[in-house]
Amino acid sequence: MPSQDLYQRFSLAPGGDSMAEDAPVSPESFRRPAAMSTFRQEDVEDHYEMGEELGSGQFAIVRKCQQKGTGMEYAAKFIKKRRLPSSRRGVSREEIEREVSILREIRHPNIITLHDVFENKTDVVLILELVSGGELFDFLAEKESLTEDEATQFLKQILDGVHYLHSKRIAHFDLKPENIMLLDKHAASPRIKLIDFGIAHRIEAGSEFKNIFGTPEFVAPEIVNYEPLGLEADMWSIGVITYILLSGASPFLGETKQETLTNISAVNYDFDEEYFSSTSELAKDFIRRLLVKDPKRRMTIAQSLEHSWIKVRRREDGARKPERRRLRAARLREYSLKSHSSMPRNTSYASFERFSRVLEDVAAAEQGLRELQRGRRQCRERVCALRAAAEQREARCRDGSAGLGRDLRRLRTELGRTEALRTRAQEEARAALLGAGGLKRRLCRLENRYDALAAQVAAEVQFVRDLVRALEQERLQAECGVR
């Protein structure tokens, strides 16, 4: 079960259930694309006529636009750039380049298409395929009834899109109902489109990648527990989506975010008879094989496409099935309404940024503490060497001058104080490492104390050097006087 500290990490995202919309916690998550992305340094409005706003997020606004000359309609996503590396406002260029690099690489009927990219002083503008059919769940909620055949027809399209991504070692990491859209809901056979690649990542073989992002209701246990991530995380999300699609109920959703995460980590779900009495065993088996805690035992995308429920699509007809299917559509409608009213969309990027930066700061602080400990060890060795040298000089000069003796005693006293300060600083550093859970709150205070201590040690060392130099000069003067 995940620790309370982990829940505190997730709780850094204020206002809404989303944990993040862009990534990364570890240095691996910030890898730059192989080649620097190039964006058109032109005014987008010279080429496109901007229309109504379609949606907005923490650092992005999406507007409908029309290409001048051709009249083709697209969606323009204005992403606010981060102006300063230290700023928390806006999206870093590195993260924008990662999203653009992935979008430029993918071309599939069930995935949104990137048409062009523009850049100005404040924004990067992605010209995307216009997906105007709305969310899949909203479309299905409007239907009077829903059969498993209809559900699998749409699910097959989702699987096809994810299979294409996984074939390129790309993980979406944010599969959820609001990111599954219809190109045109009025078409005879509406086409699914997967959207929002803000936290998508390439999964590189032999490279460990960890992160905490996504929407709590749909994230895999390995995300909750901050374990290495891979393509398997998407398969868990598909399992959750399928469960909701067939029942209108969410398998892990609790009263609080912490309860939701606890349910996910414990894989605490069941097939309530109220929701699944008319659901086939094949469909339940499909879900069971996806909602597996161990990613290695979880069904892959290729295996899911070969599952009998997806391949065969044969259903038994029962007398009560139409009624139950209508009820399922009603529940899906209730779920859709509830999710839209209770989960603000695209509002958590900044909060994720804060969390990822905290993790970076913690890692940097730990590295800094290790460096400081190394420096203290070196300082202790130097102090010991200086002390030994001072004792030797004290022995040679003990009969020389009473004043010199007093100076040497004072030197030993100061060296003792320095040693005490070093010991105390080492204990504080050890306590800081053991209390890493509270490092976030005490980091600034510890850094100030360590900086002051380092300055004091440096001053004491300088004092010792100056004193030794003075003693050496006095000794030379004394020797000259004797001669």
PDB file of C-alpha atoms in Angstrom, residues 65-320:
ATOM      1  CA  CYS A  65      -9.262  28.324 -36.981  1.00  0.00           C
ATOM      2  CA  GLN A  66      -9.565  28.358 -40.762  1.00  0.00           C
ATOM      3  CA  GLN A  67      -6.628  28.223 -43.131  1.00  0.00           C
ATOM      4  CA  LYS A  68      -6.547  31.201 -45.444  1.00  0.00           C
ATOM      5  CA  GLY A  69      -6.633  30.243 -49.084  1.00  0.00           C
ATOM      6  CA  THR A  70      -7.890  26.681 -48.621  1.00  0.00           C
ATOM      7  CA  GLY A  71     -10.721  27.273 -46.141  1.00  0.00           C
ATOM      8  CA  MET A  72      -9.735  24.102 -44.249  1.00  0.00           C
ATOM      9  CA  GLU A  73     -10.704  24.109 -40.573  1.00  0.00           C
ATOM     10  CA  TYR A  74      -8.279  23.170 -37.801  1.00  0.00           C
ATOM     11  CA  ALA A  75      -7.821  23.587 -34.067  1.00  0.00           C
ATOM     12  CA  ALA A  76      -5.107  26.005 -32.903  1.00  0.00           C
ATOM     13  CA  LYS A  77      -3.619  25.168 -29.509  1.00  0.00           C
ATOM     14  CA  PHE A  78      -1.815  28.168 -28.005  1.00  0.00           C
ATOM     15  CA  ILE A  79       0.725  26.937 -25.422  1.00  0.00           C
ATOM     16  CA  LYS A  80       2.135  29.612 -23.129  1.00  0.00           C
ATOM     17  CA  LYS A  81       5.933  29.387 -23.054  1.00  0.00           C
ATOM     18  CA  ARG A  82       7.919  29.585 -19.851  1.00  0.00           C
ATOM     19  CA  ARG A  83      10.023  32.727 -19.980  1.00  0.00           C
ATOM     20  CA  LEU A  84      12.563  31.897 -17.272  1.00  0.00           C
ATOM     21  CA  PRO A  85      13.934  28.483 -16.245  1.00  0.00           C
ATOM     22  CA  SER A  86      13.192  29.304 -12.601  1.00  0.00           C
ATOM     23  CA  SER A  87       9.590  30.293 -13.340  1.00  0.00           C
ATOM     24  CA  ARG A  88       6.610  28.046 -12.621  1.00  0.00           C
ATOM     25  CA  ARG A  89       4.385  29.798 -15.133  1.00  0.00           C
ATOM     26  CA  GLY A  90       4.126  28.440 -18.643  1.00  0.00           C
ATOM     27  CA  VAL A  91       5.466  25.291 -20.274  1.00  0.00           C
ATOM     28  CA  SER A  92       9.191  24.750 -20.786  1.00  0.00           C
ATOM     29  CA  ARG A  93      10.423  24.559 -24.363  1.00  0.00           C
ATOM     30  CA  GLU A  94      11.811  21.119 -23.675  1.00  0.00           C
ATOM     31  CA  GLU A  95       8.375  19.789 -22.764  1.00  0.00           C
ATOM     32  CA  ILE A  96       6.750  21.459 -25.765  1.00  0.00           C
ATOM     33  CA  GLU A  97       9.409  19.977 -28.047  1.00  0.00           C
ATOM     34  CA  ARG A  98       8.760  16.509 -26.641  1.00  0.00           C
ATOM     35  CA  GLU A  99       5.029  16.751 -27.362  1.00  0.00           C
ATOM     36  CA  VAL A 100       5.621  18.165 -30.854  1.00  0.00           C
ATOM     37  CA  SER A 101       8.272  15.547 -31.622  1.00  0.00           C
ATOM     38  CA  ILE A 102       5.846  12.743 -30.745  1.00  0.00           C
ATOM     39  CA  LEU A 103       2.954  14.302 -32.677  1.00  0.00           C
ATOM     40  CA  ARG A 104       5.158  14.735 -35.754  1.00  0.00           C
ATOM     41  CA  GLU A 105       6.123  11.076 -35.643  1.00  0.00           C
ATOM     42  CA  ILE A 106       2.627   9.589 -35.452  1.00  0.00           C
ATOM     43  CA  ARG A 107       0.144   9.199 -38.302  1.00  0.00           C
ATOM     44  CA  HIS A 108      -2.837   6.977 -37.605  1.00  0.00           C
ATOM     45  CA  PRO A 109      -6.585   7.183 -38.341  1.00  0.00           C
ATOM     46  CA  ASN A 110      -7.409   6.949 -34.630  1.00  0.00           C
ATOM     47  CA  ILE A 111      -4.923   9.555 -33.399  1.00  0.00           C
ATOM     48  CA  ILE A 112      -5.152  13.321 -33.746  1.00  0.00           C
ATOM     49  CA  THR A 113      -2.875  14.738 -36.459  1.00  0.00           C
ATOM     50  CA  LEU A 114      -0.480  17.670 -36.138  1.00  0.00           C
ATOM     51  CA  HIS A 115      -0.645  19.937 -39.176  1.00  0.00           C
ATOM     52  CA  ASP A 116       1.812  22.753 -38.401  1.00  0.00           C
ATOM     53  CA  VAL A 117       3.653  24.552 -35.582  1.00  0.00           C
ATOM     54  CA  PHE A 118       4.194  28.289 -35.158  1.00  0.00           C
ATOM     55  CA  GLU A 119       6.091  30.239 -32.524  1.00  0.00           C
ATOM     56  CA  ASN A 120       6.063  33.821 -31.304  1.00  0.00           C
ATOM     57  CA  LYS A 121       7.528  35.571 -28.274  1.00  0.00           C
ATOM     58  CA  THR A 122       4.955  34.235 -25.825  1.00  0.00           C
ATOM     59  CA  ASP A 123       3.385  31.107 -27.342  1.00  0.00           C
ATOM     60  CA  VAL A 124       3.953  27.992 -29.378  1.00  0.00           C
ATOM     61  CA  VAL A 125       0.892  27.360 -31.553  1.00  0.00           C
ATOM     62  CA  LEU A 126       0.053  23.800 -32.618  1.00  0.00           C
ATOM     63  CA  ILE A 127      -2.236  23.565 -35.645  1.00  0.00           C
ATOM     64  CA  LEU A 128      -4.091  20.310 -35.048  1.00  0.00           C
ATOM     65  CA  GLU A 129      -6.732  18.277 -36.806  1.00  0.00           C
ATOM     66  CA  LEU A 130     -10.178  19.581 -35.832  1.00  0.00           C
ATOM     67  CA  VAL A 131     -11.959  16.893 -33.820  1.00  0.00           C
ATOM     68  CA  SER A 132     -15.505  18.173 -33.490  1.00  0.00           C
ATOM     69  CA  GLY A 133     -17.545  15.092 -32.561  1.00  0.00           C
ATOM     70  CA  GLY A 134     -17.183  15.470 -28.803  1.00  0.00           C
ATOM     71  CA  GLU A 135     -16.223  12.844 -26.255  1.00  0.00           C
ATOM     72  CA  LEU A 136     -17.013   9.185 -26.910  1.00  0.00           C
ATOM     73  CA  PHE A 137     -18.726   8.748 -23.544  1.00  0.00           C
ATOM     74  CA  ASP A 138     -20.983  11.742 -24.172  1.00  0.00           C
ATOM     75  CA  PHE A 139     -21.957  10.235 -27.526  1.00  0.00           C
ATOM     76  CA  LEU A 140     -22.724   6.825 -26.024  1.00  0.00           C
ATOM     77  CA  ALA A 141     -24.610   8.397 -23.112  1.00  0.00           C
ATOM     78  CA  GLU A 142     -27.045   9.937 -25.604  1.00  0.00           C
ATOM     79  CA  LYS A 143     -27.961   6.509 -26.990  1.00  0.00           C
ATOM     80  CA  GLU A 144     -31.093   4.793 -25.740  1.00  0.00           C
ATOM     81  CA  SER A 145     -29.303   1.457 -25.452  1.00  0.00           C
ATOM     82  CA  LEU A 146     -25.787   0.091 -25.697  1.00  0.00           C
ATOM     83  CA  THR A 147     -24.752  -3.435 -26.630  1.00  0.00           C
ATOM     84  CA  GLU A 148     -21.401  -5.073 -26.050  1.00  0.00           C
ATOM     85  CA  ASP A 149     -20.968  -5.287 -29.820  1.00  0.00           C
ATOM     86  CA  GLU A 150     -21.243  -1.507 -30.061  1.00  0.00           C
ATOM     87  CA  ALA A 151     -18.887  -1.084 -27.121  1.00  0.00           C
ATOM     88  CA  THR A 152     -16.263  -3.379 -28.632  1.00  0.00           C
ATOM     89  CA  GLN A 153     -16.465  -1.624 -31.996  1.00  0.00           C
ATOM     90  CA  PHE A 154     -15.387   1.614 -30.345  1.00  0.00           C
ATOM     91  CA  LEU A 155     -12.951  -0.116 -28.008  1.00  0.00           C
ATOM     92  CA  LYS A 156     -11.310  -1.824 -30.992  1.00  0.00           C
ATOM     93  CA  GLN A 157     -10.532   1.616 -32.443  1.00  0.00           C
ATOM     94  CA  ILE A 158      -8.998   2.699 -29.132  1.00  0.00           C
ATOM     95  CA  LEU A 159      -6.883  -0.460 -29.089  1.00  0.00           C
ATOM     96  CA  ASP A 160      -5.786   0.106 -32.691  1.00  0.00           C
ATOM     97  CA  GLY A 161      -4.601   3.621 -31.845  1.00  0.00           C
ATOM     98  CA  VAL A 162      -2.758   2.473 -28.734  1.00  0.00           C
ATOM     99  CA  HIS A 163      -1.260  -0.480 -30.631  1.00  0.00           C
ATOM    100  CA  TYR A 164       0.205   1.977 -33.137  1.00  0.00           C
ATOM    101  CA  LEU A 165       1.667   4.105 -30.327  1.00  0.00           C
ATOM    102  CA  HIS A 166       3.125   1.115 -28.520  1.00  0.00           C
ATOM    103  CA  SER A 167       4.651  -0.194 -31.748  1.00  0.00           C
ATOM    104  CA  LYS A 168       6.690   3.017 -31.715  1.00  0.00           C
ATOM    105  CA  ARG A 169       7.478   2.630 -27.987  1.00  0.00           C
ATOM    106  CA  ILE A 170       5.312   5.648 -27.165  1.00  0.00           C
ATOM    107  CA  ALA A 171       3.202   5.614 -23.996  1.00  0.00           C
ATOM    108  CA  HIS A 172       0.275   8.043 -23.819  1.00  0.00           C
ATOM    109  CA  PHE A 173       0.071   7.992 -19.981  1.00  0.00           C
ATOM    110  CA  ASP A 174      -3.208   9.972 -19.926  1.00  0.00           C
ATOM    111  CA  LEU A 175      -5.819   7.698 -21.476  1.00  0.00           C
ATOM    112  CA  LYS A 176      -9.204   8.676 -20.048  1.00  0.00           C
ATOM    113  CA  PRO A 177     -12.693   9.382 -21.421  1.00  0.00           C
ATOM    114  CA  GLU A 178     -12.132  13.088 -22.040  1.00  0.00           C
ATOM    115  CA  ASN A 179      -9.104  12.256 -24.233  1.00  0.00           C
ATOM    116  CA  ILE A 180     -11.108   9.833 -26.407  1.00  0.00           C
ATOM    117  CA  MET A 181     -12.970  11.927 -28.963  1.00  0.00           C
ATOM    118  CA  LEU A 182     -15.051  11.384 -32.092  1.00  0.00           C
ATOM    119  CA  LEU A 183     -13.999  12.961 -35.366  1.00  0.00           C
ATOM    120  CA  ASP A 184     -17.639  13.355 -36.428  1.00  0.00           C
ATOM    121  CA  LYS A 185     -20.440  11.953 -34.272  1.00  0.00           C
ATOM    122  CA  HIS A 186     -22.933  12.221 -37.142  1.00  0.00           C
ATOM    123  CA  ALA A 187     -21.011   9.757 -39.321  1.00  0.00           C
ATOM    124  CA  ALA A 188     -22.533   6.309 -39.861  1.00  0.00           C
ATOM    125  CA  SER A 189     -19.500   4.736 -38.186  1.00  0.00           C
ATOM    126  CA  PRO A 190     -17.929   7.442 -35.999  1.00  0.00           C
ATOM    127  CA  ARG A 191     -14.158   7.367 -35.876  1.00  0.00           C
ATOM    128  CA  ILE A 192     -12.313   7.489 -32.558  1.00  0.00           C
ATOM    129  CA  LYS A 193      -9.495  10.001 -32.087  1.00  0.00           C
ATOM    130  CA  LEU A 194      -6.999   9.864 -29.219  1.00  0.00           C
ATOM    131  CA  ILE A 195      -5.951  13.376 -28.197  1.00  0.00           C
ATOM    132  CA  ASP A 196      -3.742  15.236 -25.671  1.00  0.00           C
ATOM    133  CA  PHE A 197      -0.138  14.014 -25.833  1.00  0.00           C
ATOM    134  CA  GLY A 198       1.077  16.506 -23.241  1.00  0.00           C
ATOM    135  CA  ILE A 199       2.557  13.813 -20.972  1.00  0.00           C
ATOM    136  CA  ALA A 200       3.262  11.147 -23.590  1.00  0.00           C
ATOM    137  CA  HIS A 201       6.800   9.718 -23.488  1.00  0.00           C
ATOM    138  CA  ARG A 202       9.016   7.457 -25.537  1.00  0.00           C
ATOM    139  CA  ILE A 203       9.931   4.386 -23.510  1.00  0.00           C
ATOM    140  CA  GLU A 204      13.575   3.576 -24.137  1.00  0.00           C
ATOM    141  CA  ALA A 205      14.871   0.062 -23.547  1.00  0.00           C
ATOM    142  CA  GLY A 206      17.312  -0.187 -20.670  1.00  0.00           C
ATOM    143  CA  SER A 207      16.376   3.216 -19.285  1.00  0.00           C
ATOM    144  CA  GLU A 208      14.335   3.448 -16.088  1.00  0.00           C
ATOM    145  CA  PHE A 209      11.595   6.071 -16.093  1.00  0.00           C
ATOM    146  CA  LYS A 210       9.555   7.068 -13.044  1.00  0.00           C
ATOM    147  CA  ASN A 211       6.963   9.773 -12.654  1.00  0.00           C
ATOM    148  CA  ILE A 212       3.747  10.750 -10.948  1.00  0.00           C
ATOM    149  CA  PHE A 213       1.210  12.194 -13.354  1.00  0.00           C
ATOM    150  CA  GLY A 214      -2.123  11.498 -14.991  1.00  0.00           C
ATOM    151  CA  THR A 215      -5.638  11.493 -13.515  1.00  0.00           C
ATOM    152  CA  PRO A 216      -5.975   9.513 -10.245  1.00  0.00           C
ATOM    153  CA  GLU A 217      -9.079   7.613 -11.354  1.00  0.00           C
ATOM    154  CA  PHE A 218      -7.240   6.109 -14.351  1.00  0.00           C
ATOM    155  CA  VAL A 219      -3.561   5.788 -13.331  1.00  0.00           C
ATOM    156  CA  ALA A 220      -1.853   2.435 -12.866  1.00  0.00           C
ATOM    157  CA  PRO A 221      -0.521   1.166  -9.500  1.00  0.00           C
ATOM    158  CA  GLU A 222       3.078   1.658 -10.646  1.00  0.00           C
ATOM    159  CA  ILE A 223       2.384   5.390 -11.007  1.00  0.00           C
ATOM    160  CA  VAL A 224       0.751   5.549  -7.570  1.00  0.00           C
ATOM    161  CA  ASN A 225       3.703   3.697  -6.004  1.00  0.00           C
ATOM    162  CA  TYR A 226       6.364   5.662  -7.931  1.00  0.00           C
ATOM    163  CA  GLU A 227       7.779   2.582  -9.638  1.00  0.00           C
ATOM    164  CA  PRO A 228       9.383   2.235 -13.092  1.00  0.00           C
ATOM    165  CA  LEU A 229       6.888   2.957 -15.857  1.00  0.00           C
ATOM    166  CA  GLY A 230       6.356   1.497 -19.291  1.00  0.00           C
ATOM    167  CA  LEU A 231       3.733   0.873 -21.943  1.00  0.00           C
ATOM    168  CA  GLU A 232       1.841  -1.301 -19.454  1.00  0.00           C
ATOM    169  CA  ALA A 233       0.454   1.791 -17.697  1.00  0.00           C
ATOM    170  CA  ASP A 234      -1.718   2.520 -20.751  1.00  0.00           C
ATOM    171  CA  MET A 235      -3.190  -0.981 -20.600  1.00  0.00           C
ATOM    172  CA  TRP A 236      -4.371  -0.445 -17.030  1.00  0.00           C
ATOM    173  CA  SER A 237      -6.102   2.769 -18.133  1.00  0.00           C
ATOM    174  CA  ILE A 238      -7.829   0.853 -20.944  1.00  0.00           C
ATOM    175  CA  GLY A 239      -9.091  -1.623 -18.350  1.00  0.00           C
ATOM    176  CA  VAL A 240     -10.596   1.202 -16.280  1.00  0.00           C
ATOM    177  CA  ILE A 241     -12.149   2.793 -19.382  1.00  0.00           C
ATOM    178  CA  THR A 242     -13.679  -0.556 -20.434  1.00  0.00           C
ATOM    179  CA  TYR A 243     -15.117  -1.085 -16.955  1.00  0.00           C
ATOM    180  CA  ILE A 244     -16.791   2.341 -17.060  1.00  0.00           C
ATOM    181  CA  LEU A 245     -17.936   1.856 -20.646  1.00  0.00           C
ATOM    182  CA  LEU A 246     -19.800  -1.346 -19.771  1.00  0.00           C
ATOM    183  CA  SER A 247     -21.209  -0.297 -16.394  1.00  0.00           C
ATOM    184  CA  GLY A 248     -21.301   3.478 -16.066  1.00  0.00           C
ATOM    185  CA  ALA A 249     -19.430   3.040 -12.758  1.00  0.00           C
ATOM    186  CA  SER A 250     -15.784   3.743 -11.969  1.00  0.00           C
ATOM    187  CA  PRO A 251     -13.925   0.740 -10.474  1.00  0.00           C
ATOM    188  CA  PHE A 252     -11.564   2.572  -8.097  1.00  0.00           C
ATOM    189  CA  LEU A 253     -13.133   5.984  -7.533  1.00  0.00           C
ATOM    190  CA  GLY A 254     -13.408   6.794  -3.820  1.00  0.00           C
ATOM    191  CA  GLU A 255     -14.834   9.641  -1.798  1.00  0.00           C
ATOM    192  CA  THR A 256     -11.398  11.283  -1.663  1.00  0.00           C
ATOM    193  CA  LYS A 257      -8.310  11.266  -3.834  1.00  0.00           C
ATOM    194  CA  GLN A 258      -6.446   9.316  -1.150  1.00  0.00           C
ATOM    195  CA  GLU A 259      -9.151   6.647  -1.082  1.00  0.00           C
ATOM    196  CA  THR A 260      -9.006   6.380  -4.879  1.00  0.00           C
ATOM    197  CA  LEU A 261      -5.227   5.891  -4.806  1.00  0.00           C
ATOM    198  CA  THR A 262      -5.531   3.314  -2.012  1.00  0.00           C
ATOM    199  CA  ASN A 263      -8.090   1.359  -4.048  1.00  0.00           C
ATOM    200  CA  ILE A 264      -5.793   1.422  -7.086  1.00  0.00           C
ATOM    201  CA  SER A 265      -2.721   0.289  -5.164  1.00  0.00           C
ATOM    202  CA  ALA A 266      -4.703  -2.557  -3.579  1.00  0.00           C
ATOM    203  CA  VAL A 267      -6.531  -3.349  -6.873  1.00  0.00           C
ATOM    204  CA  ASN A 268      -9.723  -3.064  -4.854  1.00  0.00           C
ATOM    205  CA  TYR A 269     -12.598  -3.508  -7.296  1.00  0.00           C
ATOM    206  CA  ASP A 270     -15.338  -6.000  -8.116  1.00  0.00           C
ATOM    207  CA  PHE A 271     -18.036  -6.672 -10.694  1.00  0.00           C
ATOM    208  CA  ASP A 272     -21.113  -5.496  -8.821  1.00  0.00           C
ATOM    209  CA  GLU A 273     -24.146  -7.525  -9.864  1.00  0.00           C
ATOM    210  CA  GLU A 274     -26.173  -4.328 -10.091  1.00  0.00           C
ATOM    211  CA  TYR A 275     -23.920  -3.093 -12.892  1.00  0.00           C
ATOM    212  CA  PHE A 276     -22.653  -6.295 -14.532  1.00  0.00           C
ATOM    213  CA  SER A 277     -25.563  -8.749 -14.388  1.00  0.00           C
ATOM    214  CA  SER A 278     -25.959  -8.621 -18.179  1.00  0.00           C
ATOM    215  CA  THR A 279     -22.250  -8.364 -18.997  1.00  0.00           C
ATOM    216  CA  SER A 280     -20.633 -11.379 -20.626  1.00  0.00           C
ATOM    217  CA  GLU A 281     -17.904 -13.372 -18.890  1.00  0.00           C
ATOM    218  CA  LEU A 282     -15.597 -12.659 -21.827  1.00  0.00           C
ATOM    219  CA  ALA A 283     -15.928  -8.930 -21.203  1.00  0.00           C
ATOM    220  CA  LYS A 284     -15.190  -9.394 -17.506  1.00  0.00           C
ATOM    221  CA  ASP A 285     -12.199 -11.570 -18.353  1.00  0.00           C
ATOM    222  CA  PHE A 286     -10.912  -8.835 -20.668  1.00  0.00           C
ATOM    223  CA  ILE A 287     -11.084  -6.332 -17.802  1.00  0.00           C
ATOM    224  CA  ARG A 288      -9.534  -8.748 -15.279  1.00  0.00           C
ATOM    225  CA  ARG A 289      -6.523  -9.336 -17.523  1.00  0.00           C
ATOM    226  CA  LEU A 290      -5.918  -5.585 -17.730  1.00  0.00           C
ATOM    227  CA  LEU A 291      -6.477  -4.615 -14.084  1.00  0.00           C
ATOM    228  CA  VAL A 292      -3.466  -6.607 -12.866  1.00  0.00           C
ATOM    229  CA  LYS A 293      -1.103  -4.945 -10.392  1.00  0.00           C
ATOM    230  CA  ASP A 294       2.088  -6.535 -11.750  1.00  0.00           C
ATOM    231  CA  PRO A 295       2.796  -4.792 -15.092  1.00  0.00           C
ATOM    232  CA  LYS A 296       4.644  -7.864 -16.371  1.00  0.00           C
ATOM    233  CA  ARG A 297       1.523 -10.017 -15.918  1.00  0.00           C
ATOM    234  CA  ARG A 298      -0.818  -7.414 -17.386  1.00  0.00           C
ATOM    235  CA  MET A 299      -2.219  -8.067 -20.870  1.00  0.00           C
ATOM    236  CA  THR A 300      -0.266  -6.271 -23.610  1.00  0.00           C
ATOM    237  CA  ILE A 301      -1.874  -4.330 -26.433  1.00  0.00           C
ATOM    238  CA  ALA A 302      -1.179  -7.175 -28.883  1.00  0.00           C
ATOM    239  CA  GLN A 303      -2.738  -9.707 -26.514  1.00  0.00           C
ATOM    240  CA  SER A 304      -5.778  -7.497 -25.962  1.00  0.00           C
ATOM    241  CA  LEU A 305      -6.423  -7.344 -29.712  1.00  0.00           C
ATOM    242  CA  GLU A 306      -6.297 -11.153 -29.791  1.00  0.00           C
ATOM    243  CA  HIS A 307      -8.657 -11.548 -26.830  1.00  0.00           C
ATOM    244  CA  SER A 308     -11.795 -13.505 -27.716  1.00  0.00           C
ATOM    245  CA  TRP A 309     -14.100 -10.699 -26.595  1.00  0.00           C
ATOM    246  CA  ILE A 310     -12.545  -8.332 -29.124  1.00  0.00           C
ATOM    247  CA  LYS A 311     -12.108 -10.864 -31.942  1.00  0.00           C
ATOM    248  CA  VAL A 312     -15.329 -12.842 -31.858  1.00  0.00           C
ATOM    249  CA  ARG A 313     -17.966 -10.284 -30.807  1.00  0.00           C
ATOM    250  CA  ARG A 314     -20.615 -12.945 -30.398  1.00  0.00           C
ATOM    251  CA  ARG A 315     -23.130 -12.298 -27.657  1.00  0.00           C
ATOM    252  CA  GLU A 316     -25.915 -14.350 -26.173  1.00  0.00           C
ATOM    253  CA  ASP A 317     -29.336 -12.777 -26.245  1.00  0.00           C
ATOM    254  CA  GLY A 318     -31.407 -12.946 -23.096  1.00  0.00           C
ATOM    255  CA  ALA A 319     -34.879 -11.742 -22.274  1.00  0.00           C
ATOM    256  CA  ARG A 320     -33.665  -9.060 -19.851  1.00  0.00           C
TER     257      ARG A 320
END
